[in-house]
GROMACS .gro file of C-alpha atoms in nm:
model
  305
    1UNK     CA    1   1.892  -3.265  -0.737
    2UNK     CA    2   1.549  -3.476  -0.678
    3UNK     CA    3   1.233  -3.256  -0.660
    4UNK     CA    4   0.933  -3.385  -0.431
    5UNK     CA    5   0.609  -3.152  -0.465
    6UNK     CA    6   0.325  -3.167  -0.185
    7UNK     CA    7  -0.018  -3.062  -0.290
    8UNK     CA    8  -0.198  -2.746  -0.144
    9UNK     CA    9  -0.452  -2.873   0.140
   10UNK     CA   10  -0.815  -2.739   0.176
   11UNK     CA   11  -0.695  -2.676   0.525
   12UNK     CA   12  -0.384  -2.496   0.406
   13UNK     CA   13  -0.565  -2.306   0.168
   14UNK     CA   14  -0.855  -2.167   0.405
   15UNK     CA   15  -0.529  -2.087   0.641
   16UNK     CA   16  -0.374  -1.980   0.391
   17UNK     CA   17  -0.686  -1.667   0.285
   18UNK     CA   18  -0.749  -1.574   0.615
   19UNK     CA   19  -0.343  -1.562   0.691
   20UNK     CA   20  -0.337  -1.292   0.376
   21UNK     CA   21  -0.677  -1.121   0.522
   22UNK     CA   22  -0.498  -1.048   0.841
   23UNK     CA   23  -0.194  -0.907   0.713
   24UNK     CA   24  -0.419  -0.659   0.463
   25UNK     CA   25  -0.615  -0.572   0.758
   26UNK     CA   26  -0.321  -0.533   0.995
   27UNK     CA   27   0.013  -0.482   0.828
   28UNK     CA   28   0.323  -0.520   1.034
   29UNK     CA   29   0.593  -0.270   1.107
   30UNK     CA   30   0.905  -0.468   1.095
   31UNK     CA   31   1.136  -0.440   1.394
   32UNK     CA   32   1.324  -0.644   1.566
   33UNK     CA   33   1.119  -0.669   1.884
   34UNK     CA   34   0.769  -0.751   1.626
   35UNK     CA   35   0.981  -1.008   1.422
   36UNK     CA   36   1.080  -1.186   1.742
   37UNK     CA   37   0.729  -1.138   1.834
   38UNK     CA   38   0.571  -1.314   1.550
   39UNK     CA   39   0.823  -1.605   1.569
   40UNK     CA   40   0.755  -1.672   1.881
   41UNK     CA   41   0.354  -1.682   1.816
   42UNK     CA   42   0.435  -1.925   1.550
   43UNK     CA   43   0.556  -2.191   1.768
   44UNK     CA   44   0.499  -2.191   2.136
   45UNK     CA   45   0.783  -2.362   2.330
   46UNK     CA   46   0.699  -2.751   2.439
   47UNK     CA   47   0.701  -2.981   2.708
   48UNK     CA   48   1.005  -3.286   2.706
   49UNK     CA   49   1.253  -3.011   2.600
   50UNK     CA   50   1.551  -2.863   2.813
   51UNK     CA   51   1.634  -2.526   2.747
   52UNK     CA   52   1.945  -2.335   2.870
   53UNK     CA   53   2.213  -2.061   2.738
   54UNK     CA   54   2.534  -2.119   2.680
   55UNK     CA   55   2.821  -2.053   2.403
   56UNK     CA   56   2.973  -2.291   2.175
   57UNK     CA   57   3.259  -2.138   1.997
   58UNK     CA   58   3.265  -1.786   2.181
   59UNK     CA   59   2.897  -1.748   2.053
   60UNK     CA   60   2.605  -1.699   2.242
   61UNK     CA   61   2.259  -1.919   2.238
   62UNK     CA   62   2.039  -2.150   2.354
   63UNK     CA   63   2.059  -2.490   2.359
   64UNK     CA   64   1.723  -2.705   2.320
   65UNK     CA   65   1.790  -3.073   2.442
   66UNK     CA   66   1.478  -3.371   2.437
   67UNK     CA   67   1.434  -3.542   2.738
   68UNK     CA   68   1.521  -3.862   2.522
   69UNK     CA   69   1.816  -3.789   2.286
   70UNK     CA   70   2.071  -3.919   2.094
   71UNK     CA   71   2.436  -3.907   2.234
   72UNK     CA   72   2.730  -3.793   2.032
   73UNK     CA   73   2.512  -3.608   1.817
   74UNK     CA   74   2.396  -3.198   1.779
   75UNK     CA   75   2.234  -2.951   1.530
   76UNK     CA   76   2.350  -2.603   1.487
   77UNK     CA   77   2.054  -2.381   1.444
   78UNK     CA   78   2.115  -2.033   1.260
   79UNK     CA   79   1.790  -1.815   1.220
   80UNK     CA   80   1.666  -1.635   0.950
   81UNK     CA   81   1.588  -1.219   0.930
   82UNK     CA   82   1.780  -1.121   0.690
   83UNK     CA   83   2.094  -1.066   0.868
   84UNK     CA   84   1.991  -0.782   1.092
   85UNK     CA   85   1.640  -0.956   1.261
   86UNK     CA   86   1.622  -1.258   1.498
   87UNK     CA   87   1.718  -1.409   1.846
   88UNK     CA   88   1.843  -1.765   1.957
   89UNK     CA   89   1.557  -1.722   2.228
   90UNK     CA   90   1.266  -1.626   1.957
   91UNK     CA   91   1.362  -1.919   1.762
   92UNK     CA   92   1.337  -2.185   2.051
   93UNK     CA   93   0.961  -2.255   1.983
   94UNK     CA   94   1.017  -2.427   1.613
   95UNK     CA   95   1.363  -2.553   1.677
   96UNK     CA   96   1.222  -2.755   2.032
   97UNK     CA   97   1.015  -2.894   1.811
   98UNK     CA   98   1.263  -3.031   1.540
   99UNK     CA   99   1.482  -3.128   1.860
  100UNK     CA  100   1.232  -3.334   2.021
  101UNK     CA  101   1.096  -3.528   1.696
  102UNK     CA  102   1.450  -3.632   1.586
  103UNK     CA  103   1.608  -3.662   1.884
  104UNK     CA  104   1.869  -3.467   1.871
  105UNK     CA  105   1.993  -3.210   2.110
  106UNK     CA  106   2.016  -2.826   1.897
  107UNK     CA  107   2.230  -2.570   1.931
  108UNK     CA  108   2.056  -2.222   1.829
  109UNK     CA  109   2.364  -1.972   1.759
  110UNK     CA  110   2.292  -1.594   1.856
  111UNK     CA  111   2.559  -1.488   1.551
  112UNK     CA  112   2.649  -1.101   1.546
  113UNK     CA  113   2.359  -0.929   1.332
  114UNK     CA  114   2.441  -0.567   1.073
  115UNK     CA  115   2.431  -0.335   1.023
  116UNK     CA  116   2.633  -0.324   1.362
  117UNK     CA  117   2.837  -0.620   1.303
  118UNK     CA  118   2.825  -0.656   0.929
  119UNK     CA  119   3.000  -0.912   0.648
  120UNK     CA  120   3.151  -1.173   0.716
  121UNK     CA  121   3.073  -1.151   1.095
  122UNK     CA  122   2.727  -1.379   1.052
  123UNK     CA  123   2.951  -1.632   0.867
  124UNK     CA  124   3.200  -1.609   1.099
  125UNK     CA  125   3.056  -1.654   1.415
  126UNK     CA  126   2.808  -1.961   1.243
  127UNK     CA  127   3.149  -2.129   1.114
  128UNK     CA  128   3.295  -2.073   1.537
  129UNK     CA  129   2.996  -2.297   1.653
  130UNK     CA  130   2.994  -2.588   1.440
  131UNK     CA  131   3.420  -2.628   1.500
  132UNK     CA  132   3.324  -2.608   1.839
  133UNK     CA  133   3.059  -2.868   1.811
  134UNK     CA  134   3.229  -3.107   1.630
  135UNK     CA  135   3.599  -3.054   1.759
  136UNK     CA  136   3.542  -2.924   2.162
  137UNK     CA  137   3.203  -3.073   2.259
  138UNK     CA  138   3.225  -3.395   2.126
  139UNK     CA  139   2.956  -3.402   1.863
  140UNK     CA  140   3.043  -3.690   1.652
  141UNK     CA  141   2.804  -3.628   1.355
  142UNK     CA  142   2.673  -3.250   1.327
  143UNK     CA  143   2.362  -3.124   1.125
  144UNK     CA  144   2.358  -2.746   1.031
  145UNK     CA  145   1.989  -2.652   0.988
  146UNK     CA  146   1.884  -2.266   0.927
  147UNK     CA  147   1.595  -2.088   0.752
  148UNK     CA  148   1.607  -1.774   0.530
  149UNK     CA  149   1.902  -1.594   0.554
  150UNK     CA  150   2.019  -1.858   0.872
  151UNK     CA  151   1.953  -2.108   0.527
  152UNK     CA  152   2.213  -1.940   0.273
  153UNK     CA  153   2.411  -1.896   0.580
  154UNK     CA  154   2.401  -2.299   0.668
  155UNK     CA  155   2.465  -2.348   0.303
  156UNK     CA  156   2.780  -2.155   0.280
  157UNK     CA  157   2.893  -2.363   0.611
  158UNK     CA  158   2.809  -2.688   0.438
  159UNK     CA  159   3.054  -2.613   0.128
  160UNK     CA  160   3.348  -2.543   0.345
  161UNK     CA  161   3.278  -2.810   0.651
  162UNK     CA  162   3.346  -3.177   0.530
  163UNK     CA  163   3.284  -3.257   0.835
  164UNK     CA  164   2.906  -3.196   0.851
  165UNK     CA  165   2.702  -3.488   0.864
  166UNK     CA  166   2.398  -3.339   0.654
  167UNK     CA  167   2.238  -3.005   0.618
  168UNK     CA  168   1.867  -2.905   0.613
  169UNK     CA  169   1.733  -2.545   0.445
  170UNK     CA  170   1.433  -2.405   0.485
  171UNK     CA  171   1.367  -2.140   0.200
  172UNK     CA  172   1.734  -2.062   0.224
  173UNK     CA  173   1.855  -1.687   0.098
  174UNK     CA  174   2.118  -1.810  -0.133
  175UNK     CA  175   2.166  -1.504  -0.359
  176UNK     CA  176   2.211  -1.163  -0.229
  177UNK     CA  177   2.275  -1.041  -0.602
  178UNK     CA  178   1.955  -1.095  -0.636
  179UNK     CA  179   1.877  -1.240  -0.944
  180UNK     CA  180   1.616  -1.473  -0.894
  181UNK     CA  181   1.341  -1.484  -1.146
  182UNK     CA  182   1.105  -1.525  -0.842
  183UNK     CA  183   1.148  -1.189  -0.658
  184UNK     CA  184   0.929  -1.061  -0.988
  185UNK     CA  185   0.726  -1.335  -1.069
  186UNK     CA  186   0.629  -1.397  -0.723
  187UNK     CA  187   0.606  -1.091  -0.592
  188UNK     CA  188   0.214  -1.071  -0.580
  189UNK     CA  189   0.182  -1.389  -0.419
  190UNK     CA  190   0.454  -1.337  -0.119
  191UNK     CA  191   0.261  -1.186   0.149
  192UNK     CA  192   0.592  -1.265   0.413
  193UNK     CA  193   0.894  -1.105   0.207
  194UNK     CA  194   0.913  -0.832  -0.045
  195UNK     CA  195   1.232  -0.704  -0.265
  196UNK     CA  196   1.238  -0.400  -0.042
  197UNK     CA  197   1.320  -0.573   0.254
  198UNK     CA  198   1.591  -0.836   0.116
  199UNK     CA  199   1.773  -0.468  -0.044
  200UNK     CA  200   1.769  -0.330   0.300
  201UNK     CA  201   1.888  -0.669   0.456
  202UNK     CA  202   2.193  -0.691   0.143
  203UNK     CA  203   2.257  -0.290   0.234
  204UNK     CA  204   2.294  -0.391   0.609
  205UNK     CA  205   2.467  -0.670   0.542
  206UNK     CA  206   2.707  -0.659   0.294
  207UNK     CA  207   2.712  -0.225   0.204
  208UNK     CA  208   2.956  -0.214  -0.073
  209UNK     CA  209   3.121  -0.598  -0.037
  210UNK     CA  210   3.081  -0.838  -0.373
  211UNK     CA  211   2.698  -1.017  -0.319
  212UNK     CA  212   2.799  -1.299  -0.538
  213UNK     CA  213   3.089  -1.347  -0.205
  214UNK     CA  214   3.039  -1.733  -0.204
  215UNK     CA  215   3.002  -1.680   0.202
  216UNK     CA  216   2.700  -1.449   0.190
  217UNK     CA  217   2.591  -1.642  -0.136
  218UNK     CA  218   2.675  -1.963  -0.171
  219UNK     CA  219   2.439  -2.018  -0.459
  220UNK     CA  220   2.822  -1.945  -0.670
  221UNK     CA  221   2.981  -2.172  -0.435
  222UNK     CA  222   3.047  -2.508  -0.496
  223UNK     CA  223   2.750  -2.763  -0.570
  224UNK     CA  224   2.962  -3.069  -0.544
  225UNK     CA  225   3.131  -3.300  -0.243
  226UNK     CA  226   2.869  -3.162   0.012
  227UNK     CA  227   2.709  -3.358   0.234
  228UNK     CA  228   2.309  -3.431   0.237
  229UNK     CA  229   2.074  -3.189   0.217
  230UNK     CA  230   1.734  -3.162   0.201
  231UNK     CA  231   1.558  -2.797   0.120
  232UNK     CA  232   1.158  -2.689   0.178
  233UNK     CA  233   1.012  -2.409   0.024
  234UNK     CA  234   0.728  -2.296  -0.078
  235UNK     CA  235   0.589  -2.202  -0.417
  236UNK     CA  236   0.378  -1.883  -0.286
  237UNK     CA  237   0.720  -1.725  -0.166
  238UNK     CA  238   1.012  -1.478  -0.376
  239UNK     CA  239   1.286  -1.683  -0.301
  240UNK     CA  240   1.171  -1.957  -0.464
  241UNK     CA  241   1.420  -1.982  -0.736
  242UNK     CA  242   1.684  -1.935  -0.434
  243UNK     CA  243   1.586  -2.287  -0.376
  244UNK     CA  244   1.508  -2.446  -0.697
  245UNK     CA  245   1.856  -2.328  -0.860
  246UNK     CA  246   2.075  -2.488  -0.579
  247UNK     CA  247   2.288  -2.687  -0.802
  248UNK     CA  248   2.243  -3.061  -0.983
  249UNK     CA  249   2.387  -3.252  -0.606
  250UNK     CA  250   2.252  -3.581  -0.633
  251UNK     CA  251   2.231  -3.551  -0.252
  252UNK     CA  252   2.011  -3.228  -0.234
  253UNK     CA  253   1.663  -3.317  -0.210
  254UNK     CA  254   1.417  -3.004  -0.242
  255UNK     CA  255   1.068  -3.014  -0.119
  256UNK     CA  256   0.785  -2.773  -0.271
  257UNK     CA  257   0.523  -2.740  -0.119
  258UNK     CA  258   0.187  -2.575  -0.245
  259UNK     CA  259   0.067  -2.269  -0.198
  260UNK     CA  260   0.293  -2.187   0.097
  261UNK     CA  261   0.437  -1.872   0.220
  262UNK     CA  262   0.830  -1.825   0.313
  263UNK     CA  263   0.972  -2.019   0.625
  264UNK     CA  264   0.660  -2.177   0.644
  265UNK     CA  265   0.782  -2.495   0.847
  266UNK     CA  266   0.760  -2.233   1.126
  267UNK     CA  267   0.407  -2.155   1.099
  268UNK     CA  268   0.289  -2.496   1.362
  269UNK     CA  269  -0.010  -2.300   1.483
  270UNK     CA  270  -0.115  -2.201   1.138
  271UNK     CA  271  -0.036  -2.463   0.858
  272UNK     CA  272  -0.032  -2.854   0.839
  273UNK     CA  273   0.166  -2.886   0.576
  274UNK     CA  274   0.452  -2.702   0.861
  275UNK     CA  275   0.346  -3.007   1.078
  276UNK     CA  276   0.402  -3.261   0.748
  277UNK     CA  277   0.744  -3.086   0.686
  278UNK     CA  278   0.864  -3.087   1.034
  279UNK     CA  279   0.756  -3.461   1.033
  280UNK     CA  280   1.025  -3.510   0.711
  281UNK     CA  281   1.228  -3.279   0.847
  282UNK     CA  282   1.332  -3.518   1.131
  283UNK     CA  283   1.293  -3.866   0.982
  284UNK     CA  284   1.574  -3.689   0.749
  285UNK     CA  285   1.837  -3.554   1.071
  286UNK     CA  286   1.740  -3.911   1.228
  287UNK     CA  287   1.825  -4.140   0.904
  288UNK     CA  288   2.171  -3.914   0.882
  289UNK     CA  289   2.281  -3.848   1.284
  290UNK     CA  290   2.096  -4.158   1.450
  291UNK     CA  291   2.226  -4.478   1.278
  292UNK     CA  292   1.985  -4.683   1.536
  293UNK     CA  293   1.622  -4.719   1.556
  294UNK     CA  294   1.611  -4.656   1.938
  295UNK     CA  295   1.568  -4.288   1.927
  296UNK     CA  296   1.154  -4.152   1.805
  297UNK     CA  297   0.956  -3.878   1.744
  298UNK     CA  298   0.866  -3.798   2.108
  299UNK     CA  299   0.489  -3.650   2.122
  300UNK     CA  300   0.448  -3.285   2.103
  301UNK     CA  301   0.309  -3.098   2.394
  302UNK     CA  302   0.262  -2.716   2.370
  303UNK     CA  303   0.375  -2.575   2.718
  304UNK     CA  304   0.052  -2.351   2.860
  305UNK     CA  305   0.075  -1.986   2.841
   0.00000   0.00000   0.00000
């Protein structure tokens, strides 16, 4: 596993004070309708990018396809919230962007959330729409792409798909035993995602079923024979040892990134160092799904409100 750290801006760090200021002045009450909410804030939707519903696999979501794309090629999206937050349609704003910089169509799957649909139905329904992709649709080379929990969640897909052409993990929720030595040590500095609200999420989720279940936690799944993967986190975040202890893969790359909070790629309106990770974020799906050169970073342009 090769470790890249990025350095803490003076931008990102004045963003980063008045981003804590905000949430001590005005703490959120997390639902489902104020998670989507804040997502959606995060990352306005953008011109150059098709969206539509549909279902690959039986599941629900919303496709987000670039005006100039790759054929033969798709990425499965699966969103974070700790299994019981999050919509395909909340998520469109970040993933348009990742869409239209690589250039490849994405697929973001609405998979069943708990405590309603609980273990393994998440895993299920994610593991539905990449055999569709890749056996039904036509998708020649398939990257699975997820943040948070949708990051364990990808993981666990990329140990049991050969067929996956690379994966990319953004703060990924690998182990719902939690043992990390980050939920403690940094639990001061998180101000996203506390302990609390990962034991509700592993309640919801899993209730009495084994955590260290290689599909909810694939941080005790295998660590060899997957394809490449490349990981962002930040260091101002609990689940940073959820990254860092992803296995010894000579074809995981992790980036760390200074000072930032969880999911942070997400935060476009708030951060550059989302807009730097986005940027490495698709050179990476375009080096591994787009063998040519013909297919670039189309310009972003935020769609007016």
């Amino acid at each position: 596993m090769t470790e890249i750290h990025h350095p803490w801006t003076a931008a990102d760090q004045a963003a980063m004070a008045a981003f804590r200021a905000k949430l001590a002045a005005h703490p959120i009450a997390l639902t489902r309708t104020s998670f989507d909410r804040i997502v959606e804030q995060s990352a306005p939707l953008v011109d150059g990018v098709d969206y539509s519903e549909a279902r690959v696999g039986g599941i629900p979501g919303v496709w987000c396809t670039p005006a100039s794309r790759q054929e033969g090629v798709a990425m499965l999206y699966l969103h974070g919230g700790g299994y019981f937050l999050g919509t395909a349609r909340a998520f469109r704003g970040f993933v348009c962007r990742l869409a239209a910089r690589s250039g490849v169509a994405a697929f973001i799957a609405d998979y069943r959330l708990a405590p309603e649909h609980p273990f393994p139905a998440a895993y299920d329904d994610a593991r539905a729409a990449h055999r569709d992709l890749s056996q039904q649709l036509g998708a020649e080379r398939v990257a699975i792409v997820g943040d948070s929990a949708g990051g364990g969640l990808a993981l666990s897909l990329l140990q049991e798909e050969p067929s996956a052409a690379c994966g990319v993990l953004l703060a990924p929720w690998s182990d719902l035993a939690l043992t990390g030595n980050s939920l403690d040590t940094k639990a001061a500095d998180d101000p996203v995602l506390t302990r609390s609200v990962l034991e509700d999420g592993v309640r919801k989720y899993l209730g009495a079923q084994d955590p260290r279940d290689r599909r909810a936690s694939p941080l005790y799944g295998r660590t060899r024979g997957t394809p490449p993967i490349q990981v962002h986190v930040g260091t101002a975040e609990i689940l940073l040892d959820d990254a860092l202890r992803l296995g010894s893969s000579e074809k995981t790359e992790v980036h760390v990134w200074e000072g930032m909070p969880h999911s942070f790629p997400r935060s476009v309106a708030l951060f550059e160092a989302a807009r730097a990770a986005q940027e490495i974020i698709a050179a990476f799906l375009r080096a591994n799904l787009v063998p040519t050169t013909d297919v670039r970073s189309m310009p972003i342009t935020e769609i007016s409100s």
